[in-house]
Coordinates of C-alpha atoms in Angstrom, one line a residue:
X1 CA 37.1 220.6 96.5
X2 CA 40.2 218.8 95.3
X3 CA 43.5 220.4 95.0
X4 CA 44.9 221.0 91.5
X5 CA 48.1 219.3 90.4
X6 CA 49.9 222.6 90.6
X7 CA 49.1 222.7 94.3
X8 CA 50.0 219.1 95.1
X9 CA 53.3 218.8 93.3
X10 CA 55.3 221.5 95.1
X11 CA 54.2 220.1 98.5
X12 CA 55.0 216.6 97.6
X13 CA 58.3 217.6 96.1
X14 CA 59.3 219.5 99.2
X15 CA 58.5 216.6 101.5
X16 CA 60.2 214.1 99.2
X17 CA 63.3 216.3 98.9
X18 CA 63.4 216.7 102.7
X19 CA 63.2 212.9 103.1
X20 CA 66.0 212.4 100.6
X21 CA 68.2 214.9 102.4
X22 CA 67.5 213.3 105.7
X23 CA 68.4 209.8 104.3
X24 CA 71.6 211.1 102.9
X25 CA 72.8 211.7 106.4
X26 CA 73.9 208.2 107.5
X27 CA 74.3 209.1 111.1
X28 CA 70.7 210.4 111.2
X29 CA 69.5 207.0 109.9
X30 CA 71.7 205.3 112.6
X31 CA 70.0 207.6 115.2
X32 CA 66.5 206.6 114.1
X33 CA 67.5 203.0 114.2
X34 CA 69.0 203.2 117.6
X35 CA 66.0 205.0 119.0
X36 CA 63.7 202.5 117.4
X37 CA 65.5 199.5 118.8
X38 CA 65.8 201.0 122.3
X39 CA 62.1 201.8 122.3
X40 CA 61.2 198.3 121.2
X41 CA 63.5 196.9 123.8
X42 CA 62.0 199.0 126.6
X43 CA 58.3 198.9 125.8
X44 CA 57.9 195.6 123.9
X45 CA 60.7 193.6 125.7
X46 CA 58.7 193.1 128.9
X47 CA 55.9 191.4 126.9
X48 CA 58.3 188.6 126.0
X49 CA 60.7 188.7 129.0
X50 CA 58.7 188.6 132.2
X51 CA 60.5 189.6 135.5
X52 CA 59.3 190.7 138.9
X53 CA 60.5 194.2 139.4
X54 CA 58.4 194.8 142.6
X55 CA 59.3 192.1 145.1
X56 CA 62.9 191.7 146.3
X57 CA 64.5 188.3 146.5
X58 CA 67.6 188.2 148.8
X59 CA 68.4 184.7 147.7
X60 CA 69.2 185.9 144.2
X61 CA 71.4 188.9 144.9
X62 CA 74.5 189.7 142.8
X63 CA 74.2 186.7 140.4
X64 CA 76.7 187.1 137.6
X65 CA 75.3 187.3 134.0
X66 CA 74.1 184.0 132.6
X67 CA 73.4 182.3 135.9
X68 CA 69.9 181.0 136.8
X69 CA 68.3 182.4 133.7
X70 CA 69.5 186.0 134.2
X71 CA 71.3 187.2 131.0
X72 CA 72.6 190.3 132.7
X73 CA 72.7 189.1 136.3
X74 CA 70.9 190.5 139.3
X75 CA 71.4 193.5 141.5
X76 CA 71.8 193.9 145.3
X77 CA 68.1 193.1 146.1
X78 CA 67.6 190.3 143.6
X79 CA 66.1 192.3 140.7
X80 CA 66.8 190.9 137.2
X81 CA 69.1 193.4 135.6
X82 CA 67.8 192.9 132.1
X83 CA 64.2 193.5 133.2
X84 CA 65.3 196.4 135.3
X85 CA 67.0 197.9 132.2
X86 CA 63.7 197.7 130.3
X87 CA 61.7 199.2 133.1
X88 CA 64.3 202.0 133.7
X89 CA 64.3 202.7 129.9
X90 CA 60.6 203.3 129.9
X91 CA 60.9 206.0 132.6
X92 CA 63.9 207.7 131.0
X93 CA 62.4 207.7 127.5
X94 CA 58.9 208.9 128.7
X95 CA 60.3 211.6 130.9
X96 CA 62.9 212.7 128.3
X97 CA 60.3 212.9 125.4
X98 CA 57.6 214.6 127.5
X99 CA 59.9 217.1 129.2
X100 CA 61.7 217.9 126.0
X101 CA 58.5 218.6 124.1
X102 CA 57.1 220.6 127.0
X103 CA 60.2 222.8 127.1
X104 CA 60.0 223.2 123.4
X105 CA 56.4 224.3 123.4
X106 CA 56.7 226.7 126.3
X107 CA 60.0 228.2 124.9
X108 CA 58.5 228.5 121.4
X109 CA 55.4 230.4 122.6
X110 CA 57.4 232.6 125.0
X111 CA 60.1 233.5 122.4
X112 CA 57.6 234.1 119.6
X113 CA 55.5 236.5 121.7
X114 CA 58.6 238.4 123.1
X115 CA 60.2 238.7 119.6
X116 CA 57.0 239.8 117.9
X117 CA 55.8 242.2 120.6
X118 CA 59.2 244.0 121.0
X119 CA 59.6 247.0 123.1
X120 CA 59.1 246.8 126.9
X121 CA 57.3 243.5 126.7
X122 CA 60.3 241.9 124.9
X123 CA 62.7 243.5 127.4
X124 CA 60.8 242.2 130.5
X125 CA 60.2 238.7 129.1
X126 CA 63.8 238.2 128.0
X127 CA 65.1 239.6 131.3
X128 CA 63.2 236.8 133.0
X129 CA 64.9 234.3 130.7
X130 CA 68.3 235.8 131.3
X131 CA 67.8 235.8 135.1
X132 CA 66.8 232.2 135.1
X133 CA 69.6 231.2 132.8
X134 CA 72.1 232.8 135.1
X135 CA 71.3 230.1 137.7
X136 CA 72.8 226.6 136.9
X137 CA 70.0 224.4 135.7
X138 CA 71.1 221.4 137.6
X139 CA 71.0 223.4 140.8
X140 CA 67.4 224.4 140.1
X141 CA 66.4 220.8 139.3
X142 CA 68.0 219.5 142.5
X143 CA 66.2 222.2 144.5
X144 CA 62.8 221.4 143.1
X145 CA 63.4 217.6 143.3
X146 CA 64.3 218.0 146.9
X147 CA 61.1 220.0 147.7
X148 CA 58.6 217.8 145.9
X149 CA 58.2 214.1 145.6
X150 CA 60.0 213.1 142.4
X151 CA 57.3 211.1 140.6
X152 CA 57.4 210.7 136.8
X153 CA 54.9 213.5 136.1
X154 CA 56.7 215.7 138.6
X155 CA 60.0 215.1 136.9
X156 CA 58.5 216.0 133.6
X157 CA 57.2 219.3 135.0
X158 CA 60.4 220.1 136.9
X159 CA 62.6 219.6 133.9
X160 CA 60.2 221.2 131.4
X161 CA 59.7 224.2 133.6
X162 CA 63.4 225.2 133.4
X163 CA 64.6 223.7 130.1
X164 CA 62.5 226.1 128.0
X165 CA 64.9 228.9 128.3
X166 CA 67.1 227.9 125.4
X167 CA 64.3 227.4 122.9
X168 CA 62.8 230.8 124.0
X169 CA 66.0 232.7 123.0
X170 CA 66.3 230.8 119.7
X171 CA 62.7 231.5 118.7
X172 CA 62.8 235.1 119.9
X173 CA 65.7 235.7 117.5
X174 CA 63.7 234.1 114.6
X175 CA 60.6 236.3 115.6
X176 CA 62.6 239.5 115.5
X177 CA 63.5 238.7 111.8
X178 CA 60.1 237.4 110.8
X179 CA 58.0 240.2 112.2
X180 CA 59.4 242.6 109.6
X181 CA 58.6 240.4 106.6
X182 CA 56.2 241.8 104.0
X183 CA 53.5 239.1 104.5
X184 CA 53.4 239.9 108.3
X185 CA 53.2 243.6 107.7
X186 CA 50.5 243.1 105.1
X187 CA 48.5 240.9 107.5
X188 CA 48.7 243.6 110.2
X189 CA 47.8 246.3 107.7
X190 CA 44.6 244.4 107.0
X191 CA 43.6 244.4 110.6
X192 CA 45.1 241.1 111.8
X193 CA 45.9 240.8 115.5
X194 CA 49.2 240.1 117.1
X195 CA 48.0 236.7 118.3
X196 CA 47.1 235.7 114.7
X197 CA 50.5 236.9 113.5
X198 CA 52.2 234.7 116.1
X199 CA 50.1 231.6 115.4
X200 CA 49.9 231.8 111.6
X201 CA 53.2 233.3 110.6
X202 CA 55.9 233.6 113.3
X203 CA 55.7 230.0 114.8
X204 CA 55.0 228.2 111.5
X205 CA 58.0 229.9 109.8
X206 CA 60.3 229.1 112.8
X207 CA 59.3 225.4 112.7
X208 CA 62.7 224.4 111.3
X209 CA 64.5 225.9 114.3
X210 CA 61.9 224.5 116.7
X211 CA 62.0 221.0 115.3
X212 CA 65.8 220.7 115.3
X213 CA 66.0 222.2 118.8
X214 CA 63.3 219.8 120.1
X215 CA 65.6 216.8 119.4
X216 CA 68.4 218.3 121.4
X217 CA 66.0 219.3 124.2
X218 CA 64.9 215.6 124.5
X219 CA 68.5 214.5 124.6
X220 CA 69.2 217.1 127.3
X221 CA 66.1 216.0 129.3
X222 CA 67.2 212.4 129.3
X223 CA 70.6 213.5 130.7
X224 CA 68.9 215.7 133.3
X225 CA 66.9 212.6 134.5
X226 CA 70.1 210.7 134.7
X227 CA 71.8 213.5 136.7
X228 CA 69.0 213.8 139.2
X229 CA 68.7 210.0 139.6
X230 CA 72.5 209.7 139.9
X231 CA 72.3 212.2 142.8
X232 CA 69.5 210.2 144.5
X233 CA 66.7 212.5 143.4
X234 CA 65.0 210.3 140.9
X235 CA 61.8 208.3 141.0
X236 CA 61.7 206.1 144.2
X237 CA 61.9 202.3 144.2
X238 CA 60.4 200.0 142.9
X239 CA 60.3 202.4 139.9
X240 CA 63.6 202.6 138.0
X241 CA 65.5 204.7 135.4
X242 CA 68.8 204.4 133.8
X243 CA 70.4 207.2 135.9
X244 CA 69.4 205.5 139.2
X245 CA 70.7 202.2 137.9
X246 CA 74.0 203.9 137.0
X247 CA 74.3 205.4 140.5
X248 CA 73.7 202.1 142.1
X249 CA 76.0 200.3 139.8
X250 CA 78.8 202.7 140.4
X251 CA 78.9 201.8 144.1
X252 CA 78.7 198.1 143.4
X253 CA 81.4 198.2 140.7
X254 CA 84.1 198.5 143.4
X255 CA 82.9 195.2 144.7
X256 CA 83.4 193.5 141.4
X257 CA 79.8 193.7 140.2
X258 CA 80.6 195.3 136.9
X259 CA 77.4 194.2 135.1
X260 CA 75.4 196.7 137.2
X261 CA 77.2 199.7 135.7
X262 CA 77.9 199.2 132.1
X263 CA 74.4 198.4 130.6
X264 CA 72.6 201.5 131.9
X265 CA 75.6 203.7 131.0
X266 CA 75.8 202.3 127.5
X267 CA 72.0 202.8 127.1
X268 CA 72.2 206.5 128.2
X269 CA 75.0 207.1 125.8
X270 CA 73.2 205.4 122.9
X271 CA 69.9 207.2 123.2
X272 CA 71.6 210.7 123.7
X273 CA 73.7 210.1 120.6
X274 CA 70.6 208.9 118.7
X275 CA 68.7 212.1 119.3
X276 CA 71.8 214.2 118.5
X277 CA 72.2 212.3 115.2
X278 CA 68.5 212.8 114.4
X279 CA 68.8 216.5 115.2
X280 CA 71.7 216.9 112.7
X281 CA 69.7 215.2 110.0
X282 CA 66.7 217.4 110.6
X283 CA 68.9 220.4 110.5
X284 CA 70.0 219.4 107.0
X285 CA 66.4 219.0 106.0
X286 CA 65.4 222.5 107.1
X287 CA 68.5 224.1 105.7
X288 CA 67.2 226.3 102.9
X289 CA 70.2 225.8 100.7
X290 CA 70.0 222.0 100.9
X291 CA 66.2 222.1 100.1
X292 CA 66.7 224.2 97.1
X293 CA 69.7 222.5 95.6

């Protein structure tokens, strides 16, 4: 059964208006462009620029940029810095995206249930959130990373397991407002369950807050990966990420090997800015006043 024109036009108009609002934010477009270019650089770059990032070569250590076919030079064990930057970017982006989305999903479900349930359930669930938020997140990440082997999947779980607290509080606030709306009350009056209310009404109507927060969660997760790696708790060699490269480069900078510090530092700054710019653009899209102008 095909939809009537009266059903199609409002939906198309809403998506089109949202796209136009997003495009009006120039910084958001810059953020999309930066993320796209960095993703192509990290995941497609190794296809065209082949380097050995597993075996060390002590005859090629600390080569300055441009020497012997190394555009960004080499590090202290002979790894090509440009190839290392691509490999490290893959880890940082994958962990950041996966951990940020995991934190958003867990926080959204937790906050929606707590806000809709109310009463003692809300009190208990949010006291758990408050107790965990009272402990510095970086301390928890360091503790967990020191206990378990910091592989890529484990980093995703560690960061996602503690980064969901912020989204939970945001969605819980939305749920407290949405549960008193007429359509939710009507659904409950017709015998609808609480689970259906959360799935069909609370979470879908909080999607704007969730989507915008997800971009900031991804940016925060990338920074957390960099923090842990900077402190020596990242993925072990020969794997790499930008935070670990930054840590190694900082020690080598005092010896005059500046090319080991700036590329990963610039890459971290660019990708975090990109997701913050995208988040600002999405916030404009989901802002009711802008969508209705």
